Structures are given as structure tokens and as C-alpha cells.
mmCIF file of C-alpha atoms and ligand atoms in Angstrom:
data_model
loop_
_atom_site.group_PDB
_atom_site.id
_atom_site.type_symbol
_atom_site.label_atom_id
_atom_site.label_comp_id
_atom_site.label_asym_id
_atom_site.label_seq_id
_atom_site.Cartn_x
_atom_site.Cartn_y
_atom_site.Cartn_z
ATOM 1 C CA MET A 1 0.000 0.000 0.000
ATOM 2 C CA SER A 2 1.431 3.381 -0.897
ATOM 3 C CA ILE A 3 1.683 5.876 1.918
ATOM 4 C CA SER A 4 -0.225 9.129 1.678
ATOM 5 C CA ILE A 5 1.515 11.749 3.769
ATOM 6 C CA LYS A 6 -0.826 13.822 5.955
ATOM 7 C CA PRO A 7 0.189 17.353 6.971
ATOM 8 C CA ASN A 8 0.977 17.961 10.659
ATOM 9 C CA THR A 9 1.509 14.307 11.474
ATOM 10 C CA THR A 10 2.911 13.436 14.886
ATOM 11 C CA GLY A 11 5.130 10.365 15.138
ATOM 12 C CA LEU A 12 4.505 8.394 18.336
ATOM 13 C CA ILE A 13 7.353 6.058 19.264
ATOM 14 C CA PHE A 14 7.207 3.322 21.877
ATOM 15 C CA ALA A 15 10.016 1.013 22.913
ATOM 16 C CA MET A 16 8.001 -1.906 24.250
ATOM 17 C CA ARG A 17 4.847 -3.610 23.018
ATOM 18 C CA GLU A 18 3.184 -3.336 26.427
ATOM 19 C CA GLU A 19 3.567 0.447 26.216
ATOM 20 C CA GLN A 20 1.803 0.905 22.902
ATOM 21 C CA GLU A 21 -0.990 -1.649 23.275
ATOM 22 C CA GLY A 22 -3.448 0.600 25.152
ATOM 23 C CA LEU A 23 -3.239 3.376 22.607
ATOM 24 C CA GLN A 24 -3.847 1.177 19.607
ATOM 25 C CA ASN A 25 -7.599 0.854 20.322
ATOM 26 C CA PHE A 26 -8.089 4.609 20.170
ATOM 27 C CA ILE A 27 -6.693 5.100 16.667
ATOM 28 C CA SER A 28 -9.317 5.691 13.968
ATOM 29 C CA ASN A 29 -8.983 5.323 10.172
ATOM 30 C CA LYS A 30 -6.125 2.897 10.703
ATOM 31 C CA LYS A 31 -3.755 1.957 7.910
ATOM 32 C CA ILE A 32 -0.965 -0.497 8.590
ATOM 33 C CA HIS A 33 2.383 -0.311 6.771
ATOM 34 C CA HIS A 34 5.303 -2.701 7.134
ATOM 35 C CA ILE A 35 8.746 -1.195 6.600
ATOM 36 C CA ALA A 36 12.152 -2.410 7.794
ATOM 37 C CA LYS A 37 10.719 -5.117 10.060
ATOM 38 C CA ARG A 38 8.430 -2.662 11.804
ATOM 39 C CA GLU A 39 4.692 -2.105 11.820
ATOM 40 C CA PHE A 40 3.648 1.521 11.375
ATOM 41 C CA ILE A 41 0.071 2.353 12.311
ATOM 42 C CA GLN A 42 -1.108 5.459 10.518
ATOM 43 C CA GLY A 43 -4.399 7.034 11.553
ATOM 44 C CA GLU A 44 -6.008 9.608 13.791
ATOM 45 C CA PHE A 45 -5.861 9.997 17.539
ATOM 46 C CA CYS A 46 -8.258 12.530 19.106
ATOM 47 C CA GLY A 47 -8.765 13.928 15.606
ATOM 48 C CA HIS A 48 -5.044 14.442 14.900
ATOM 49 C CA PRO A 49 -2.985 12.614 12.268
ATOM 50 C CA ILE A 50 -0.466 10.309 13.897
ATOM 51 C CA VAL A 51 1.825 7.422 12.997
ATOM 52 C CA MET A 52 2.488 5.027 15.821
ATOM 53 C CA VAL A 53 5.364 2.550 15.853
ATOM 54 C CA LEU A 54 7.138 0.129 18.091
ATOM 55 C CA ALA A 55 10.791 1.059 17.682
ATOM 56 C CA GLY A 56 12.343 -1.756 19.631
ATOM 57 C CA ILE A 57 14.866 -1.253 22.387
ATOM 58 C CA GLY A 58 18.128 0.684 22.210
ATOM 59 C CA LYS A 59 19.669 3.622 20.398
ATOM 60 C CA VAL A 60 20.094 2.054 16.946
ATOM 61 C CA ALA A 61 16.482 0.841 16.876
ATOM 62 C CA ALA A 62 15.288 4.283 17.965
ATOM 63 C CA ALA A 63 17.441 6.210 15.459
ATOM 64 C CA SER A 64 16.468 3.962 12.589
ATOM 65 C CA THR A 65 12.764 4.245 13.438
ATOM 66 C CA THR A 66 12.994 8.018 13.711
ATOM 67 C CA ASN A 67 14.464 8.241 10.225
ATOM 68 C CA LEU A 68 11.751 5.974 8.814
ATOM 69 C CA LEU A 69 9.054 8.159 10.390
ATOM 70 C CA ILE A 70 10.590 11.279 8.904
ATOM 71 C CA HIS A 71 11.286 9.961 5.409
ATOM 72 C CA HIS A 72 8.321 7.657 4.780
ATOM 73 C CA PHE A 73 5.596 9.460 6.724
ATOM 74 C CA GLY A 74 6.770 13.089 6.702
ATOM 75 C CA VAL A 75 6.124 13.509 10.430
ATOM 76 C CA THR A 76 6.450 17.098 11.591
ATOM 77 C CA GLN A 77 7.050 16.302 15.251
ATOM 78 C CA LEU A 78 7.901 13.289 17.351
ATOM 79 C CA ILE A 79 6.991 12.109 20.827
ATOM 80 C CA LEU A 80 8.472 9.098 22.585
ATOM 81 C CA SER A 81 6.612 7.721 25.531
ATOM 82 C CA GLY A 82 8.056 4.994 27.716
ATOM 83 C CA VAL A 83 9.609 4.040 31.032
ATOM 84 C CA ALA A 84 12.951 4.860 32.624
ATOM 85 C CA GLY A 85 15.100 4.215 35.666
ATOM 86 C CA ALA A 86 15.306 6.987 38.281
ATOM 87 C CA ALA A 87 18.694 8.669 38.611
ATOM 88 C CA ASP A 88 17.682 11.303 41.133
ATOM 89 C CA PRO A 89 16.815 10.518 44.743
ATOM 90 C CA SER A 90 13.725 12.745 44.582
ATOM 91 C CA LEU A 91 12.097 10.389 42.065
ATOM 92 C CA LYS A 92 10.235 7.203 42.865
ATOM 93 C CA VAL A 93 8.515 4.520 40.813
ATOM 94 C CA GLY A 94 5.365 5.980 39.230
ATOM 95 C CA ASP A 95 6.704 9.537 38.954
ATOM 96 C CA ILE A 96 6.971 11.134 35.520
ATOM 97 C CA VAL A 97 9.989 12.768 33.905
ATOM 98 C CA ILE A 98 9.769 15.048 30.880
ATOM 99 C CA ALA A 99 13.116 15.693 29.248
ATOM 100 C CA ASN A 100 14.378 19.182 28.544
ATOM 101 C CA ALA A 101 17.714 17.765 27.314
ATOM 102 C CA LEU A 102 19.027 14.354 26.238
ATOM 103 C CA LEU A 103 22.527 12.927 26.423
ATOM 104 C CA GLN A 104 24.128 9.615 25.364
ATOM 105 C CA HIS A 105 25.756 8.333 28.531
ATOM 106 C CA ASP A 106 27.696 5.570 26.769
ATOM 107 C CA MET A 107 29.306 7.928 24.230
ATOM 108 C CA ASN A 108 32.949 8.248 25.213
ATOM 109 C CA ALA A 109 35.556 9.143 22.592
ATOM 110 C CA SER A 110 37.931 10.673 25.143
ATOM 111 C CA PRO A 111 40.694 11.760 25.005
ATOM 112 C CA LEU A 112 39.871 12.788 21.423
ATOM 113 C CA PHE A 113 36.622 14.454 22.512
ATOM 114 C CA PRO A 114 35.215 15.221 25.961
ATOM 115 C CA ARG A 115 33.265 12.354 27.541
ATOM 116 C CA PHE A 116 29.600 12.322 26.347
ATOM 117 C CA GLU A 117 30.272 14.623 23.382
ATOM 118 C CA ILE A 118 29.017 13.265 20.037
ATOM 119 C CA PRO A 119 32.180 13.477 17.919
ATOM 120 C CA LEU A 120 32.169 16.171 15.238
ATOM 121 C CA THR A 121 28.945 17.794 16.445
ATOM 122 C CA GLY A 122 30.406 19.715 19.380
ATOM 123 C CA LYS A 123 27.345 18.648 21.361
ATOM 124 C CA SER A 124 26.697 16.367 24.265
ATOM 125 C CA ARG A 125 23.197 17.596 25.082
ATOM 126 C CA PHE A 126 20.329 17.877 22.634
ATOM 127 C CA LEU A 127 17.606 20.288 23.717
ATOM 128 C CA VAL A 128 13.925 19.452 23.544
ATOM 129 C CA ASP A 129 11.475 21.700 21.701
ATOM 130 C CA GLN A 130 10.185 24.165 24.321
ATOM 131 C CA ASN A 131 6.592 24.330 23.101
ATOM 132 C CA LEU A 132 6.187 20.586 22.884
ATOM 133 C CA GLN A 133 7.831 20.154 26.274
ATOM 134 C CA LYS A 134 5.478 22.690 27.884
ATOM 135 C CA ALA A 135 2.422 21.151 26.224
ATOM 136 C CA LEU A 136 3.413 17.718 27.595
ATOM 137 C CA GLN A 137 4.012 19.213 31.037
ATOM 138 C CA ASN A 138 0.484 20.630 31.021
ATOM 139 C CA ALA A 139 -0.988 17.336 29.802
ATOM 140 C CA THR A 140 0.916 15.503 32.559
ATOM 141 C CA SER A 141 -0.158 17.873 35.350
ATOM 142 C CA GLN A 142 -3.755 17.503 34.172
ATOM 143 C CA PHE A 143 -3.374 13.721 34.292
ATOM 144 C CA ILE A 144 -1.905 13.733 37.805
ATOM 145 C CA GLN A 145 -4.878 15.776 39.033
ATOM 146 C CA THR A 146 -7.292 13.150 37.697
ATOM 147 C CA MET A 147 -5.333 10.025 38.745
ATOM 148 C CA PRO A 148 -8.103 8.551 40.948
ATOM 149 C CA THR A 149 -10.427 8.408 37.935
ATOM 150 C CA HIS A 150 -7.937 6.235 36.005
ATOM 151 C CA PHE A 151 -6.775 3.811 38.712
ATOM 152 C CA SER A 152 -8.683 1.871 41.335
ATOM 153 C CA ALA A 153 -7.888 2.372 45.008
ATOM 154 C CA SER A 154 -6.264 -1.078 45.072
ATOM 155 C CA GLN A 155 -4.035 -0.261 42.078
ATOM 156 C CA ILE A 156 -3.009 3.016 43.729
ATOM 157 C CA GLU A 157 -2.175 1.034 46.848
ATOM 158 C CA GLU A 158 -0.378 -1.808 45.008
ATOM 159 C CA PHE A 159 1.805 0.457 42.867
ATOM 160 C CA GLN A 160 2.156 3.198 45.506
ATOM 161 C CA LEU A 161 0.711 5.919 43.320
ATOM 162 C CA GLN A 162 -0.596 8.159 46.117
ATOM 163 C CA THR A 163 1.753 11.088 45.577
ATOM 164 C CA VAL A 164 2.848 11.007 41.948
ATOM 165 C CA LYS A 165 4.909 13.970 40.800
ATOM 166 C CA THR A 166 6.423 15.207 37.589
ATOM 167 C CA ARG A 167 9.859 16.723 36.988
ATOM 168 C CA THR A 168 11.531 18.214 33.934
ATOM 169 C CA GLY A 169 15.254 17.858 33.257
ATOM 170 C CA LEU A 170 18.104 15.800 31.837
ATOM 171 C CA ILE A 171 17.529 12.221 30.627
ATOM 172 C CA ALA A 172 20.487 10.059 29.574
ATOM 173 C CA SER A 173 20.294 7.142 27.145
ATOM 174 C CA GLY A 174 22.635 4.227 26.494
ATOM 175 C CA ASP A 175 22.601 0.657 25.253
ATOM 176 C CA GLN A 176 22.477 -0.670 28.756
ATOM 177 C CA PHE A 177 19.667 -1.585 31.143
ATOM 178 C CA ILE A 178 21.112 -0.028 34.288
ATOM 179 C CA HIS A 179 20.506 -2.195 37.334
ATOM 180 C CA ASP A 180 23.536 -1.444 39.455
ATOM 181 C CA SER A 181 23.742 1.335 42.033
ATOM 182 C CA HIS A 182 27.527 1.724 41.486
ATOM 183 C CA VAL A 183 27.098 2.323 37.756
ATOM 184 C CA LEU A 184 24.306 4.765 38.509
ATOM 185 C CA SER A 185 26.236 6.719 41.147
ATOM 186 C CA GLU A 186 29.266 7.050 38.865
ATOM 187 C CA LEU A 187 26.985 8.516 36.178
ATOM 188 C CA LYS A 188 25.306 10.781 38.671
ATOM 189 C CA GLN A 189 28.700 12.083 39.772
ATOM 190 C CA ALA A 190 29.576 12.946 36.183
ATOM 191 C CA LEU A 191 26.096 14.401 35.564
ATOM 192 C CA PRO A 192 24.719 15.846 38.818
ATOM 193 C CA ASP A 193 21.533 17.142 37.157
ATOM 194 C CA LEU A 194 20.638 13.722 35.701
ATOM 195 C CA LEU A 195 17.021 12.727 36.422
ATOM 196 C CA ALA A 196 16.538 9.418 34.598
ATOM 197 C CA VAL A 197 18.206 6.764 32.459
ATOM 198 C CA GLU A 198 16.747 4.875 29.518
ATOM 199 C CA MET A 199 17.823 3.439 26.162
ATOM 200 C CA GLU A 200 16.310 5.442 23.284
ATOM 201 C CA GLY A 201 15.594 9.131 23.922
ATOM 202 C CA ALA A 202 18.983 10.639 23.065
ATOM 203 C CA ALA A 203 19.162 8.736 19.774
ATOM 204 C CA ILE A 204 15.826 10.218 18.703
ATOM 205 C CA ALA A 205 17.109 13.594 19.878
ATOM 206 C CA GLN A 206 20.227 13.366 17.708
ATOM 207 C CA VAL A 207 18.310 12.422 14.562
ATOM 208 C CA CYS A 208 15.667 15.123 15.157
ATOM 209 C CA ASN A 209 18.429 17.663 15.730
ATOM 210 C CA GLU A 210 19.961 16.776 12.357
ATOM 211 C CA GLN A 211 16.571 17.245 10.701
ATOM 212 C CA ASN A 212 15.445 20.307 12.699
ATOM 213 C CA LEU A 213 12.373 18.466 13.875
ATOM 214 C CA PRO A 214 10.631 19.181 17.194
ATOM 215 C CA PHE A 215 10.627 16.187 19.540
ATOM 216 C CA ALA A 216 9.788 15.421 23.161
ATOM 217 C CA ILE A 217 10.463 12.516 25.519
ATOM 218 C CA LEU A 218 8.044 11.464 28.251
ATOM 219 C CA ARG A 219 9.105 8.773 30.737
ATOM 220 C CA THR A 220 7.393 7.102 33.662
ATOM 221 C CA ILE A 221 9.828 5.927 36.314
ATOM 222 C CA SER A 222 9.631 2.123 36.395
ATOM 223 C CA ASP A 223 12.633 1.355 38.609
ATOM 224 C CA GLY A 224 15.523 2.816 40.551
ATOM 225 C CA ALA A 225 18.194 1.675 38.037
ATOM 226 C CA ASP A 226 19.621 -0.356 40.927
ATOM 227 C CA GLU A 227 19.723 -4.011 41.954
ATOM 228 C CA THR A 228 15.919 -4.171 42.234
ATOM 229 C CA ALA A 229 15.351 -2.769 38.714
ATOM 230 C CA ASP A 230 13.920 -5.915 37.123
ATOM 231 C CA VAL A 231 11.340 -6.676 39.817
ATOM 232 C CA ASP A 232 7.872 -6.863 38.241
ATOM 233 C CA PHE A 233 9.033 -4.626 35.414
ATOM 234 C CA LEU A 234 6.511 -5.879 32.861
ATOM 235 C CA SER A 235 3.569 -5.761 35.253
ATOM 236 C CA PHE A 236 4.397 -2.141 36.017
ATOM 237 C CA VAL A 237 4.730 -1.219 32.337
ATOM 238 C CA LYS A 238 1.405 -2.824 31.492
ATOM 239 C CA ASN A 239 -0.645 -1.712 34.476
ATOM 240 C CA VAL A 240 0.790 1.709 35.165
ATOM 241 C CA ALA A 241 3.041 3.108 32.430
ATOM 242 C CA ALA A 242 0.753 2.181 29.523
ATOM 243 C CA PRO A 243 -2.362 3.852 30.988
ATOM 244 C CA TYR A 244 -0.227 6.892 31.943
ATOM 245 C CA SER A 245 0.904 7.224 28.316
ATOM 246 C CA LEU A 246 -2.592 6.890 26.956
ATOM 247 C CA GLU A 247 -4.115 9.484 29.277
ATOM 248 C CA ILE A 248 -1.274 12.002 28.969
ATOM 249 C CA LEU A 249 -1.236 11.758 25.177
ATOM 250 C CA LYS A 250 -5.043 12.089 25.124
ATOM 251 C CA ASN A 251 -4.768 15.296 27.166
ATOM 252 C CA TYR A 252 -1.986 16.551 24.936
ATOM 253 C CA PHE A 253 -3.946 16.018 21.701
ATOM 254 C CA GLU A 254 -7.237 17.304 23.165
ATOM 255 C CA ASN A 255 -5.492 20.531 24.221
ATOM 256 C CA ARG A 256 -3.842 20.808 20.811
ATOM 257 C CA LYS A 257 -7.271 20.558 19.188
ATOM 258 C CA ILE A 258 -8.438 23.561 21.186
ATOM 259 C CA GLN A 259 -5.353 25.515 20.068
ATOM 260 C CA ILE A 260 -5.904 24.640 16.403
ATOM 261 C CA ASP A 261 -9.730 25.123 16.259
HETATM 262 N N1 LIG B 301 12.705 -6.799 30.786
HETATM 263 C C1 LIG B 301 12.423 -6.010 29.631
HETATM 264 C C2 LIG B 301 13.628 -5.154 29.380
HETATM 265 C C3 LIG B 301 13.305 -3.924 28.649
HETATM 266 S S1 LIG B 301 14.697 -2.893 28.509
HETATM 267 C C4 LIG B 301 12.106 -6.906 28.459
HETATM 268 O O1 LIG B 301 12.571 -8.039 28.468
HETATM 269 O O2 LIG B 301 11.381 -6.518 27.531
HETATM 270 C C5 LIG B 301 14.136 -1.521 29.301
HETATM 271 C C6 LIG B 301 13.295 -0.535 28.544
HETATM 272 O O3 LIG B 301 12.810 0.395 29.475
HETATM 273 C C7 LIG B 301 14.076 0.262 27.529
HETATM 274 O O4 LIG B 301 13.251 0.594 26.459
HETATM 275 C C8 LIG B 301 14.534 1.506 28.328
HETATM 276 O O5 LIG B 301 14.388 2.699 27.570
HETATM 277 C C9 LIG B 301 13.632 1.559 29.558
HETATM 278 N N2 LIG B 301 14.283 1.472 30.878
HETATM 279 C C10 LIG B 301 13.578 1.343 32.033
HETATM 280 N N3 LIG B 301 14.407 1.273 33.100
HETATM 281 C C11 LIG B 301 15.665 1.344 32.624
HETATM 282 C C12 LIG B 301 16.947 1.282 33.253
HETATM 283 N N4 LIG B 301 17.073 1.111 34.555
HETATM 284 N N5 LIG B 301 18.051 1.376 32.457
HETATM 285 C C13 LIG B 301 17.914 1.524 31.117
HETATM 286 N N6 LIG B 301 16.725 1.565 30.480
HETATM 287 C C14 LIG B 301 15.588 1.481 31.206
#
């Protein structure tokens, strides 16, 4: 099937199947395209053109997917929604981090270039589009205010979601599931403002920077990036992170509709 490019299309990237499943049911006028071993779902979400895709895990998967979204679907902005490990003591499981900058924590070409700097770009941090970041912050605050309508009292109790908060700041990505407090504290020493660690965001950031495309990264804290990081990871993603994503993205697109109308 040939792809017809819709103006103002948002690319929605997920890393794990469990994260994208909830959203799938809310897409109307669906068209499915298979490219480069991925399934792209083109359609409308809350009246807005979107393309949704499961990127897979890690920086290469994320970068490759970002390029496919740009070149095959002509997306004009990109949002990644997923989970991350906390790198700041103020954050606990269930909190939400919105990136204002992304860095690749496993990039190290020293002594040729400073640690973390992407060689030949002069950059270690890629900045997030301010408008998109603010719009996601609003959508997230709205969601937090209505939490009890989305989760039962027993879910709130089970996943300890009584006092969920949101923070904005630095997220670092690398091809590593961090589950070791020593690794985390070494990173935190090098990057004192680091809020969370994950495996895709900074790759998307680099590609979007090359293409001058607005992007934003939204992450629910799923673990403490320490020795307990793999405990009930999938249950958390399915029961907490996926509904978070759905509701926050709904708020985001509903608000955008008001701005456009
Ligand atoms: N057990 C899972 C592993 C997924 S990898 C599985 O088998 O499917 C972890 C995913 O969540 C990645 O997409 C990454 O972006 C994010 N993530 C969550 N916590 C992380 C951590 N502590 N370190 C790195 N990535 C993390």
C-alpha cells in the first residue's frame, strides 16, 4: 500500500509492546504499513494525524525508526513515551519525567573528545522543543490531578501511586539496562543534574536535531536503576506506564485541538 503523507503528522514512538498496546484501540482510520521489520500504524488519535510505531529497544532501533518516520511518513514532530530508571533521589517509581535535554551516557571518545560529546557535532546535550515540552508538562499535570479516575484504590495502593509527581530535566540514554547502584552513582557524579536513564531518547534527539524536527520525551519511572530494577518490570509497564501514556497523550492532543480550532 502506498503511503499518503498527511500534513501535521505526529510520530509516536514506543520502545516496548506493552507500552503501545493501550493506545492502539483509540486510533481511527487505521492503515498499517510494514517497513524495515516494523509495523507503522497510521491514523487519527483525538482527531489528529499520527503514525504510531514500536521502535524496539536501544539507540540504533530508535534512530532507525525516527528516520523511517521522517522519510516515509513526513512527520512534523515526534513524541516518545516509555519508562525509565530513576537517577535522582527525589524520584520514585510511578513519577513522571519530561526531558528538557538528552545525552548519550555511553558515548565516550575521550581523550579525542570530551566524555559524552558526540564526535564532530560539538554537542553532548540535545535540547527538547520548548513548546512541545510545555504542552506535555500541562498534559501531565492535568493527568496527575485526575489520577483517581484512572486507577482503582487497590491499584493506587499496590503500585504506591498516592503522591505522583512530575519533573523536567536531563535524561540520559545508552545501550544498557542499568541495574547497578555503582554504575548509577558514577553517572550521577559525572552528571549531577541527571534525572533518569533509559535506552532510546537521546538517539531520537540526535536524529531530530539533524533534521530540525521538534521532539519530546516522556518517561514514567519504572525502577531505581539499581539491583531491584527488574522486579515486576513488565507488570508495572502494562498496568501503570501504559495507561499513563494513553491518558497524557489524550490530554496533549485534546489541548492541541483547542489551540488549532
Ligand atoms: N525486561 C524487559 C527489558 C526492557 S529494557 C524486556 O525483556 O522486555 C528496558 C526498557 O525500558 C528500555 O526501552 C529503556 O528505555 C527503559 N528502561 C527502564 N528502566 C531502565 C533502566 N534502569 N536502564 C535503562 N533503560 C531502562
